Coordinates of C-alpha atoms in Angstrom, one line a residue:
Chain A
X565 CA 160.0 170.9 -1.7
X566 CA 157.9 170.5 1.5
X567 CA 160.1 170.7 5.1
X568 CA 159.1 171.0 8.5
X569 CA 161.0 171.8 11.3
X570 CA 160.2 170.7 14.9
X571 CA 156.6 170.8 14.4
X572 CA 154.4 170.8 17.1
X573 CA 150.3 170.4 17.6
X574 CA 148.4 170.3 20.6
X575 CA 144.3 170.4 20.6
X576 CA 143.8 171.9 24.1
X577 CA 145.9 170.1 26.7
X578 CA 146.6 166.9 24.4
X579 CA 149.9 167.0 22.6
X580 CA 149.5 165.1 19.3
X581 CA 152.8 165.9 17.5
X582 CA 155.8 166.5 19.6
X583 CA 158.3 167.6 17.1
X584 CA 158.4 166.4 13.6
X585 CA 161.4 167.2 11.3
X586 CA 161.4 166.2 8.0
X587 CA 162.2 166.9 4.5
X588 CA 159.9 165.6 1.5
X589 CA 161.8 165.9 -2.0
X590 CA 160.4 166.4 -5.2
X591 CA 159.7 162.9 -6.7
X592 CA 159.4 161.2 -3.5
X593 CA 156.4 158.9 -2.5
X594 CA 156.3 159.2 1.0
X595 CA 154.0 156.7 3.3
X596 CA 153.4 157.4 6.6
X597 CA 152.3 154.7 8.9
X598 CA 151.6 154.1 12.4
X599 CA 148.9 153.1 14.8
X600 CA 145.2 155.3 15.4
X601 CA 145.8 158.6 17.2
X602 CA 149.8 158.7 16.5
X603 CA 149.2 161.9 14.9
X604 CA 150.0 161.2 11.5
X605 CA 146.9 162.6 9.8
X606 CA 147.7 165.7 11.8
X607 CA 150.9 165.6 10.6
X608 CA 149.3 165.9 6.9
X609 CA 146.9 168.4 7.8
X610 CA 149.8 170.7 8.8
X611 CA 151.4 170.5 5.9
X612 CA 148.7 172.6 3.8
X613 CA 148.0 174.2 7.2
X614 CA 144.4 172.9 7.6
X615 CA 145.9 172.5 11.1
X616 CA 147.7 175.4 12.1
X617 CA 150.7 174.0 13.9
X618 CA 151.6 175.2 17.7
X619 CA 154.9 175.6 17.0
X620 CA 157.7 174.9 14.7
X621 CA 158.0 175.5 10.9
X622 CA 156.5 174.5 7.3
X623 CA 158.4 175.5 4.4
X624 CA 156.9 174.8 1.0
X625 CA 159.5 175.8 -1.5
X626 CA 161.1 178.8 -0.5
X627 CA 158.2 180.0 1.5
X628 CA 157.9 179.4 5.3
X629 CA 154.0 179.0 5.9
X630 CA 154.3 179.3 9.5
X631 CA 155.8 182.9 9.8
X632 CA 154.1 185.0 12.1
X633 CA 153.1 187.8 9.8
X634 CA 150.0 186.1 8.0
X635 CA 149.5 188.8 5.4
X636 CA 153.3 188.4 4.3
X637 CA 152.3 185.8 1.8
X638 CA 149.0 184.5 0.1
X639 CA 148.1 180.8 2.0
X640 CA 145.4 180.1 -1.1
X641 CA 148.2 180.7 -3.7
X642 CA 150.5 177.9 -1.4
X643 CA 147.5 175.7 -1.2
X644 CA 147.0 175.6 -5.0
X645 CA 150.1 173.7 -5.5
X646 CA 149.5 171.3 -2.7
X647 CA 146.5 168.6 -3.8
X648 CA 145.1 166.9 -1.1
X649 CA 142.6 163.8 -0.8
X650 CA 140.6 163.3 2.3
X651 CA 139.6 159.7 3.7
X652 CA 135.7 161.1 3.5
X653 CA 136.2 162.3 0.0
X654 CA 134.6 165.6 0.9
X655 CA 133.0 165.9 -2.7
X656 CA 130.6 168.9 -3.2
X657 CA 127.3 167.4 -3.3
X658 CA 125.6 170.4 -5.1
X659 CA 128.0 170.3 -8.1
X660 CA 128.1 167.4 -10.7
X661 CA 131.5 165.1 -11.5
X662 CA 133.1 167.6 -13.8
X663 CA 131.9 170.9 -11.8
X664 CA 133.5 169.4 -8.9
X665 CA 136.7 169.1 -11.0
X666 CA 136.6 172.4 -12.6
X667 CA 135.4 174.9 -9.7
X668 CA 138.8 175.4 -8.5
X669 CA 140.8 175.8 -11.9
X670 CA 137.9 178.2 -12.9
X671 CA 137.6 180.3 -9.7
X672 CA 140.9 180.3 -8.4
X673 CA 143.3 180.2 -11.5
X674 CA 141.1 181.8 -14.0
X675 CA 141.4 179.2 -16.5
X676 CA 138.6 179.7 -19.0
X677 CA 135.5 177.3 -19.0
X678 CA 136.2 175.1 -22.3
X679 CA 139.9 174.8 -21.1
X680 CA 138.8 173.9 -17.8
X681 CA 136.5 171.1 -18.9
X682 CA 138.7 169.8 -21.2
X683 CA 141.3 169.1 -18.4
X684 CA 138.8 167.7 -16.5
X685 CA 137.7 165.5 -18.9
X686 CA 141.0 164.4 -19.8
X687 CA 141.3 163.6 -15.9
X688 CA 138.4 161.9 -15.5
X689 CA 139.9 159.7 -18.5
X690 CA 142.7 159.2 -16.4
X691 CA 140.5 157.6 -13.6
X692 CA 138.2 155.6 -15.6
X693 CA 135.0 157.9 -14.7
X694 CA 134.5 160.1 -18.2
X695 CA 131.1 158.4 -18.4
X696 CA 130.1 160.1 -14.9
X697 CA 131.2 163.7 -15.6
X698 CA 127.3 164.9 -15.4
X699 CA 126.2 163.1 -12.7
X700 CA 126.0 164.0 -9.1
X701 CA 128.5 162.7 -6.4
X702 CA 125.3 160.8 -4.4
X703 CA 125.2 158.3 -7.4
X704 CA 128.8 157.3 -7.3
X705 CA 130.3 154.2 -5.3
X706 CA 132.6 155.0 -2.7
X707 CA 135.5 154.2 -4.9
X708 CA 134.3 156.2 -7.7
X709 CA 134.2 159.3 -5.5
X710 CA 137.6 158.9 -4.2
X711 CA 138.8 158.4 -7.9
X712 CA 136.9 161.9 -8.4
X713 CA 138.3 163.5 -5.6
X714 CA 141.8 162.6 -6.9
X715 CA 140.9 163.9 -10.1
X716 CA 139.9 166.9 -8.9
X717 CA 142.8 167.7 -6.9
X718 CA 145.0 167.0 -10.0
X719 CA 143.1 169.6 -12.1
X720 CA 144.8 172.2 -10.4
X721 CA 148.0 170.7 -11.3
X722 CA 149.9 170.3 -8.0
X723 CA 153.5 170.1 -7.3
X724 CA 152.7 167.4 -4.6
X725 CA 149.6 165.5 -3.7
X726 CA 148.5 164.9 -0.1
X727 CA 146.6 161.5 0.5
X728 CA 144.8 161.6 3.9
X729 CA 143.9 157.8 4.6
X730 CA 142.2 157.8 0.8
X731 CA 141.0 153.9 1.1
X732 CA 140.2 153.6 4.9
X733 CA 136.6 154.4 4.5
X734 CA 135.9 152.4 1.3
X735 CA 134.4 148.8 1.1
X736 CA 137.4 146.5 0.7
X737 CA 136.3 145.9 -2.8
X738 CA 136.9 149.2 -3.9
X739 CA 140.3 149.5 -2.2
X740 CA 142.2 148.6 -5.2
X741 CA 140.7 150.6 -7.7
X742 CA 141.3 153.6 -6.1
X743 CA 145.2 152.6 -5.1
X744 CA 145.9 152.0 -8.5
X745 CA 145.2 155.4 -9.4
X746 CA 147.3 156.6 -6.7
X747 CA 150.2 153.9 -7.7
X748 CA 149.8 155.4 -11.6
X749 CA 150.2 159.1 -10.2
X750 CA 153.2 158.1 -7.9
X751 CA 154.8 156.2 -10.8
X752 CA 154.3 159.1 -13.0
X753 CA 156.8 161.0 -10.7
X754 CA 154.4 163.2 -8.9
X755 CA 155.3 163.9 -5.3
X756 CA 153.2 162.2 -2.4
X757 CA 152.8 161.9 0.7
X758 CA 150.1 159.4 1.9
X759 CA 148.8 158.5 5.4
X760 CA 147.8 154.9 4.9
X761 CA 146.8 151.6 6.7
X762 CA 147.4 149.6 3.5
X763 CA 150.9 147.9 4.1
X764 CA 151.3 146.2 1.3
X765 CA 150.5 149.6 -1.1
X766 CA 153.4 151.6 1.0
X767 CA 156.0 148.5 0.7
X768 CA 155.4 148.6 -2.9
X769 CA 155.1 152.0 -4.0
X770 CA 156.9 154.4 -1.3
X771 CA 160.4 155.3 -1.8
X772 CA 160.3 156.3 1.7
X773 CA 158.2 155.3 5.0
X774 CA 157.7 157.2 8.1
X775 CA 156.5 155.4 11.0
X776 CA 154.9 157.9 13.6
X777 CA 154.5 156.8 17.1
X778 CA 153.1 159.2 19.9
X779 CA 153.9 162.0 17.8
X780 CA 157.2 161.7 16.6
X781 CA 158.9 160.2 13.9
X782 CA 160.0 157.0 15.4
X783 CA 162.1 155.5 12.6
X784 CA 162.0 156.1 8.8
X785 CA 163.6 154.4 5.8
X786 CA 163.2 152.9 2.5
X787 CA 160.4 150.2 2.6
X788 CA 163.0 147.5 2.8
X789 CA 164.3 148.9 5.9
X790 CA 161.1 149.3 7.8
X791 CA 159.1 146.3 6.6
X792 CA 161.9 143.6 6.8
X793 CA 164.6 145.3 9.3
X794 CA 162.7 147.4 11.7
X795 CA 165.2 148.5 14.2
X796 CA 162.7 149.7 17.0
X797 CA 160.6 147.7 19.3
X798 CA 157.8 149.4 18.9
X799 CA 157.9 149.4 15.0
X800 CA 158.1 145.6 15.2
X801 CA 155.2 145.5 17.4
X802 CA 153.0 147.8 15.2
X803 CA 153.7 145.6 11.9
X804 CA 153.4 142.5 13.5
X805 CA 149.8 143.6 14.6
X806 CA 149.0 144.7 11.1
X807 CA 150.9 142.5 8.7
Chain B
X1297 CA 71.1 178.1 10.1
X1298 CA 71.9 175.7 12.7
X1299 CA 71.6 174.9 16.4
X1300 CA 74.5 173.1 18.6
X1301 CA 73.9 172.8 22.2
X1302 CA 71.3 175.8 22.0
X1303 CA 74.2 178.2 20.5
X1304 CA 72.7 179.9 17.3
X1305 CA 75.3 180.0 14.7
X1306 CA 74.2 182.6 11.6
X1307 CA 77.3 182.9 9.2
X1308 CA 75.0 184.9 7.0
X1309 CA 75.4 187.7 9.3
X1310 CA 79.0 188.0 8.4
X1311 CA 78.2 188.7 4.9
X1312 CA 78.2 192.4 5.1
X1313 CA 81.4 192.3 6.8
X1314 CA 83.2 190.1 4.2
X1315 CA 85.3 193.4 2.6
X1316 CA 86.4 194.1 6.4
X1317 CA 88.0 190.6 6.6
X1318 CA 89.6 190.7 3.5
X1319 CA 91.2 194.3 4.3
X1320 CA 92.5 192.7 7.3
X1321 CA 93.9 189.6 5.6
X1322 CA 95.6 192.1 3.1
X1323 CA 97.4 193.8 6.0
X1324 CA 98.2 190.8 7.9
X1325 CA 99.8 189.4 4.7
X1326 CA 101.7 193.0 4.2
X1327 CA 102.7 193.0 7.5
X1328 CA 104.0 189.4 7.7
X1329 CA 105.8 190.0 4.3
X1330 CA 107.5 192.8 5.2
X1331 CA 108.5 191.5 8.4
X1332 CA 110.0 188.4 6.9
X1333 CA 112.2 190.5 4.4
X1334 CA 113.4 192.8 7.3
X1335 CA 113.9 189.9 9.7
X1336 CA 115.9 187.8 7.2
X1337 CA 118.0 191.3 6.7
X1338 CA 118.5 191.8 10.7
X1339 CA 119.1 187.9 11.0
X1340 CA 121.8 188.1 8.3
X1341 CA 123.4 191.1 10.0
X1342 CA 123.5 189.1 13.1
X1343 CA 124.8 186.3 11.7
X1344 CA 127.8 188.2 10.0
X1345 CA 128.4 189.7 13.7
X1346 CA 128.3 186.3 15.6
X1347 CA 130.6 184.9 13.0
X1348 CA 132.9 187.9 13.1
X1349 CA 136.4 188.0 14.5
X1350 CA 135.5 191.0 16.7
X1351 CA 134.4 189.6 19.9
X1352 CA 132.4 192.6 20.6
X1353 CA 130.3 191.9 17.6
X1354 CA 129.8 188.2 18.8
X1355 CA 128.9 189.6 22.1
X1356 CA 126.1 191.8 20.8
X1357 CA 124.7 189.3 18.6
X1358 CA 124.4 186.5 21.5
X1359 CA 122.7 189.2 23.9
X1360 CA 120.3 189.9 20.9
X1361 CA 119.2 186.7 20.3
X1362 CA 119.0 185.8 23.7
X1363 CA 116.8 188.6 24.7
X1364 CA 114.6 188.6 22.2
X1365 CA 114.1 184.9 22.1
X1366 CA 113.8 184.9 26.0
X1367 CA 110.9 187.5 26.1
X1368 CA 107.5 187.2 25.2
X1369 CA 106.7 188.9 21.6
X1370 CA 103.7 190.7 23.1
X1371 CA 105.7 192.3 25.8
X1372 CA 108.2 193.4 22.9
X1373 CA 105.3 194.8 21.0
X1374 CA 104.2 196.6 24.1
X1375 CA 107.5 198.1 24.6
X1376 CA 107.7 199.3 21.2
X1377 CA 104.5 201.0 20.9
X1378 CA 103.9 201.9 24.1
X1379 CA 106.9 201.4 26.6
X1380 CA 109.7 203.4 24.3
X1381 CA 107.1 206.3 23.0
X1382 CA 107.6 207.3 27.4
X1383 CA 111.0 207.7 26.7
X1384 CA 110.9 209.8 23.4
X1385 CA 111.4 207.0 21.3
X1386 CA 108.9 207.1 19.0
X1387 CA 108.2 207.1 14.7
X1388 CA 106.4 209.9 13.5
X1389 CA 103.3 209.6 11.3
X1390 CA 105.6 210.6 8.0
X1391 CA 103.5 208.6 5.6
X1392 CA 100.0 209.8 6.8
X1393 CA 97.9 208.9 9.4
X1394 CA 98.7 206.1 11.9
X1395 CA 101.9 205.2 9.7
X1396 CA 104.2 205.7 12.5
X1397 CA 102.4 203.1 14.4
X1398 CA 102.5 201.0 11.5
X1399 CA 106.3 201.1 11.2
X1400 CA 106.3 200.7 14.5
X1401 CA 104.7 197.3 15.1
X1402 CA 106.6 196.0 11.6
X1403 CA 110.0 196.8 13.1
X1404 CA 109.1 195.2 16.6
X1405 CA 108.3 192.0 14.7
X1406 CA 111.1 192.2 12.6
X1407 CA 113.6 192.6 15.3
X1408 CA 112.0 189.5 16.9
X1409 CA 111.9 187.7 13.8
X1410 CA 115.6 188.6 13.1
X1411 CA 116.8 186.5 16.1
X1412 CA 115.2 183.5 14.8
X1413 CA 116.0 184.1 11.5
X1414 CA 120.0 184.4 12.7
X1415 CA 119.6 180.9 14.5
X1416 CA 118.1 179.3 11.3
X1417 CA 121.3 180.7 9.1
X1418 CA 123.5 179.6 11.8
X1419 CA 122.2 176.2 11.8
X1420 CA 122.3 175.9 8.4
X1421 CA 125.6 177.1 8.0
X1422 CA 126.9 174.5 10.6
X1423 CA 125.0 171.6 9.1
X1424 CA 127.4 171.8 6.2
X1425 CA 129.9 169.4 6.8
X1426 CA 133.2 170.8 7.9
X1427 CA 135.0 168.3 5.7
X1428 CA 133.5 171.1 2.7
X1429 CA 135.0 173.7 3.8
X1430 CA 138.3 171.7 4.2
X1431 CA 138.0 170.4 0.9
X1432 CA 137.6 173.6 -0.8
X1433 CA 140.2 175.5 1.0
X1434 CA 142.8 172.7 -0.1
X1435 CA 141.8 173.6 -3.7
X1436 CA 142.6 177.3 -2.8
X1437 CA 139.2 178.8 -2.8
X1438 CA 139.5 181.7 -0.6
X1439 CA 136.9 182.0 2.6
X1440 CA 134.6 184.1 0.5
X1441 CA 134.7 181.7 -2.7
X1442 CA 134.2 178.6 -0.3
X1443 CA 131.2 180.7 1.3
X1444 CA 129.9 181.4 -2.1
X1445 CA 130.2 178.0 -4.1
X1446 CA 130.2 175.6 -1.7
X1447 CA 128.8 176.2 1.6
X1448 CA 125.7 178.7 0.9
X1449 CA 124.5 176.5 -2.1
X1450 CA 124.3 173.6 0.7
X1451 CA 123.2 175.3 3.3
X1452 CA 120.4 177.1 1.6
X1453 CA 118.7 173.6 1.5
X1454 CA 118.1 173.5 5.2
X1455 CA 118.1 177.6 5.2
X1456 CA 114.8 178.0 2.9
X1457 CA 112.4 175.4 4.5
X1458 CA 113.0 176.8 7.8
X1459 CA 112.4 180.6 6.8
X1460 CA 109.4 179.3 5.0
X1461 CA 108.3 178.1 8.5
X1462 CA 109.3 181.5 10.0
X1463 CA 107.0 183.4 7.5
X1464 CA 104.2 180.9 8.7
X1465 CA 105.0 181.6 12.2
X1466 CA 104.7 185.5 11.3
X1467 CA 101.7 185.0 9.9
X1468 CA 100.3 183.9 13.0
X1469 CA 102.4 185.7 15.5
X1470 CA 101.3 189.1 13.6
X1471 CA 98.2 188.9 15.2
X1472 CA 99.8 190.4 18.0
X1473 CA 99.3 193.9 16.5
X1474 CA 96.0 193.8 17.0
X1475 CA 96.2 194.6 20.8
X1476 CA 98.1 198.1 19.8
X1477 CA 95.1 199.1 17.3
X1478 CA 96.6 197.8 14.3
X1479 CA 93.7 196.6 11.8
X1480 CA 94.8 193.1 10.8
X1481 CA 92.5 190.4 10.5
X1482 CA 92.5 189.7 14.2
X1483 CA 91.6 193.2 15.0
X1484 CA 88.9 193.6 12.3
X1485 CA 87.2 190.5 14.0
X1486 CA 87.0 192.6 17.4
X1487 CA 85.3 195.1 15.6
X1488 CA 82.9 193.0 13.7
X1489 CA 82.3 191.4 16.8
X1490 CA 81.4 194.4 18.8
X1491 CA 79.1 195.5 15.4
X1492 CA 77.4 192.5 14.9
X1493 CA 77.3 191.1 18.8
X1494 CA 78.4 187.8 17.4
X1495 CA 81.3 186.1 19.0
X1496 CA 81.7 182.5 17.2
X1497 CA 81.5 183.5 13.5
X1498 CA 84.2 186.3 13.2
X1499 CA 86.1 184.0 15.2
X1500 CA 85.3 180.6 12.7
X1501 CA 85.9 183.1 9.4
X1502 CA 89.5 184.3 10.8
X1503 CA 90.3 181.0 11.4
X1504 CA 89.7 179.9 8.0
X1505 CA 91.5 183.0 6.9
X1506 CA 94.6 182.1 8.9
X1507 CA 94.5 178.4 8.0
X1508 CA 94.1 179.3 4.0
X1509 CA 97.3 181.4 4.3
X1510 CA 99.5 179.0 6.4
X1511 CA 98.1 176.2 3.9
X1512 CA 99.0 177.9 0.7
X1513 CA 101.9 179.0 2.1
X1514 CA 103.1 175.3 3.2
X1515 CA 102.2 174.0 -0.1
X1516 CA 104.4 176.4 -1.9
X1517 CA 107.3 175.8 0.4
X1518 CA 106.8 172.1 -0.4
X1519 CA 107.1 172.6 -4.1
X1520 CA 110.2 174.8 -3.7
X1521 CA 111.9 171.9 -1.4
X1522 CA 111.2 169.1 -3.8
X1523 CA 112.5 171.5 -6.6
X1524 CA 116.0 171.7 -4.2
X1525 CA 116.0 168.7 -3.4
X1526 CA 116.1 167.4 -7.1
X1527 CA 120.2 166.4 -6.6
X1528 CA 120.3 164.2 -4.0
X1529 CA 122.0 165.4 -0.3
X1530 CA 125.0 163.6 0.7
X1531 CA 128.5 163.3 -1.4

């Protein structure tokens, strides 16, 4: 569904991604782990072109997103199908919770307001925040904000969900409520790519784990392969430190 | 009548001239208002130019704001009213006597104000967290929709109070036009001074007028700010 081919990304002289090739299949739950600064978030942000790769290809379904001729396809149309959840939530503070969720369906997809609100309420129910529909994001806790952010991304009915360290900015007691929502989502068959430091979560939910180190996929495999039988020395060192 | 250090202050001497002060005050308000509106337009255009993909527009807009903010407003008023007519750049009196001069000073002030307004717009837009743009774009909103539904509504909260300050500044800075003979409240003060041989009284009165104008405007802006801040700031 989502492929990368020899993906490179540099910020000025700093080369963050040094050739990442992988293929994310429909229904997979891919956990991306690695040390800070290893390039895992940059990799994720390249998947919906929030970061423009320096070289290499990103292919979503049959569309190459990195073709030279940017006018040959509509990136906004592609992004509708790729949901993203951020570390810092990035809810729109000027809109209520429900408006946050219905904005894109109404303005981008042209869904009528009633239908969008109905879908929005269903999603809020799913993340357990129905009663918060009319409040502004500033009144929510971190965990609640992140659950709204997940509902907002789901409202576009995406084919794949990208999570960029969704629990890293949360107080410890709120991590679980967010992980549970993501877990339910993954179990329901949503194709998911999640950059995370929650190794327990990766172990339990992921179908595949990518260990990224210094801009390349150093090791990948099932959670059992990576967490119980890591082959590379760097992977072993990393896991020893974090687990 | 009272005496302070042998100076006689006689405010009653100003009574016959109150309507002159009023005329001047109205002109000051009018000039400031039109200037701010036009200044917003110029500032908006300059902001677009600064954000344009084309380097030449970026460069022009930067040159504009740098030159205007780097030179005194009095010099700019002199240039427009006295300097440029020397090389044939002059606005004719199309709308009656001295209308050309009036339009010229308003343009001079508006071009000055536009440079500051451009900075206000720019910093207001920059103050919106970059994550807001990313979140909107990741949902499939295009650049235009992102600006309209996400960025602008947030930027406006920092832009409007700053624009209000610019309006207040303009009420005071518009006094510059008195030096080229536009009959604003500052100019009236000079005329009344000449007519009555009194210096302090007219100064006190226009001081009060400026103070009332700016204070009224300030409280109006506070009201507006409070309404804008009803929904709290951060997500």
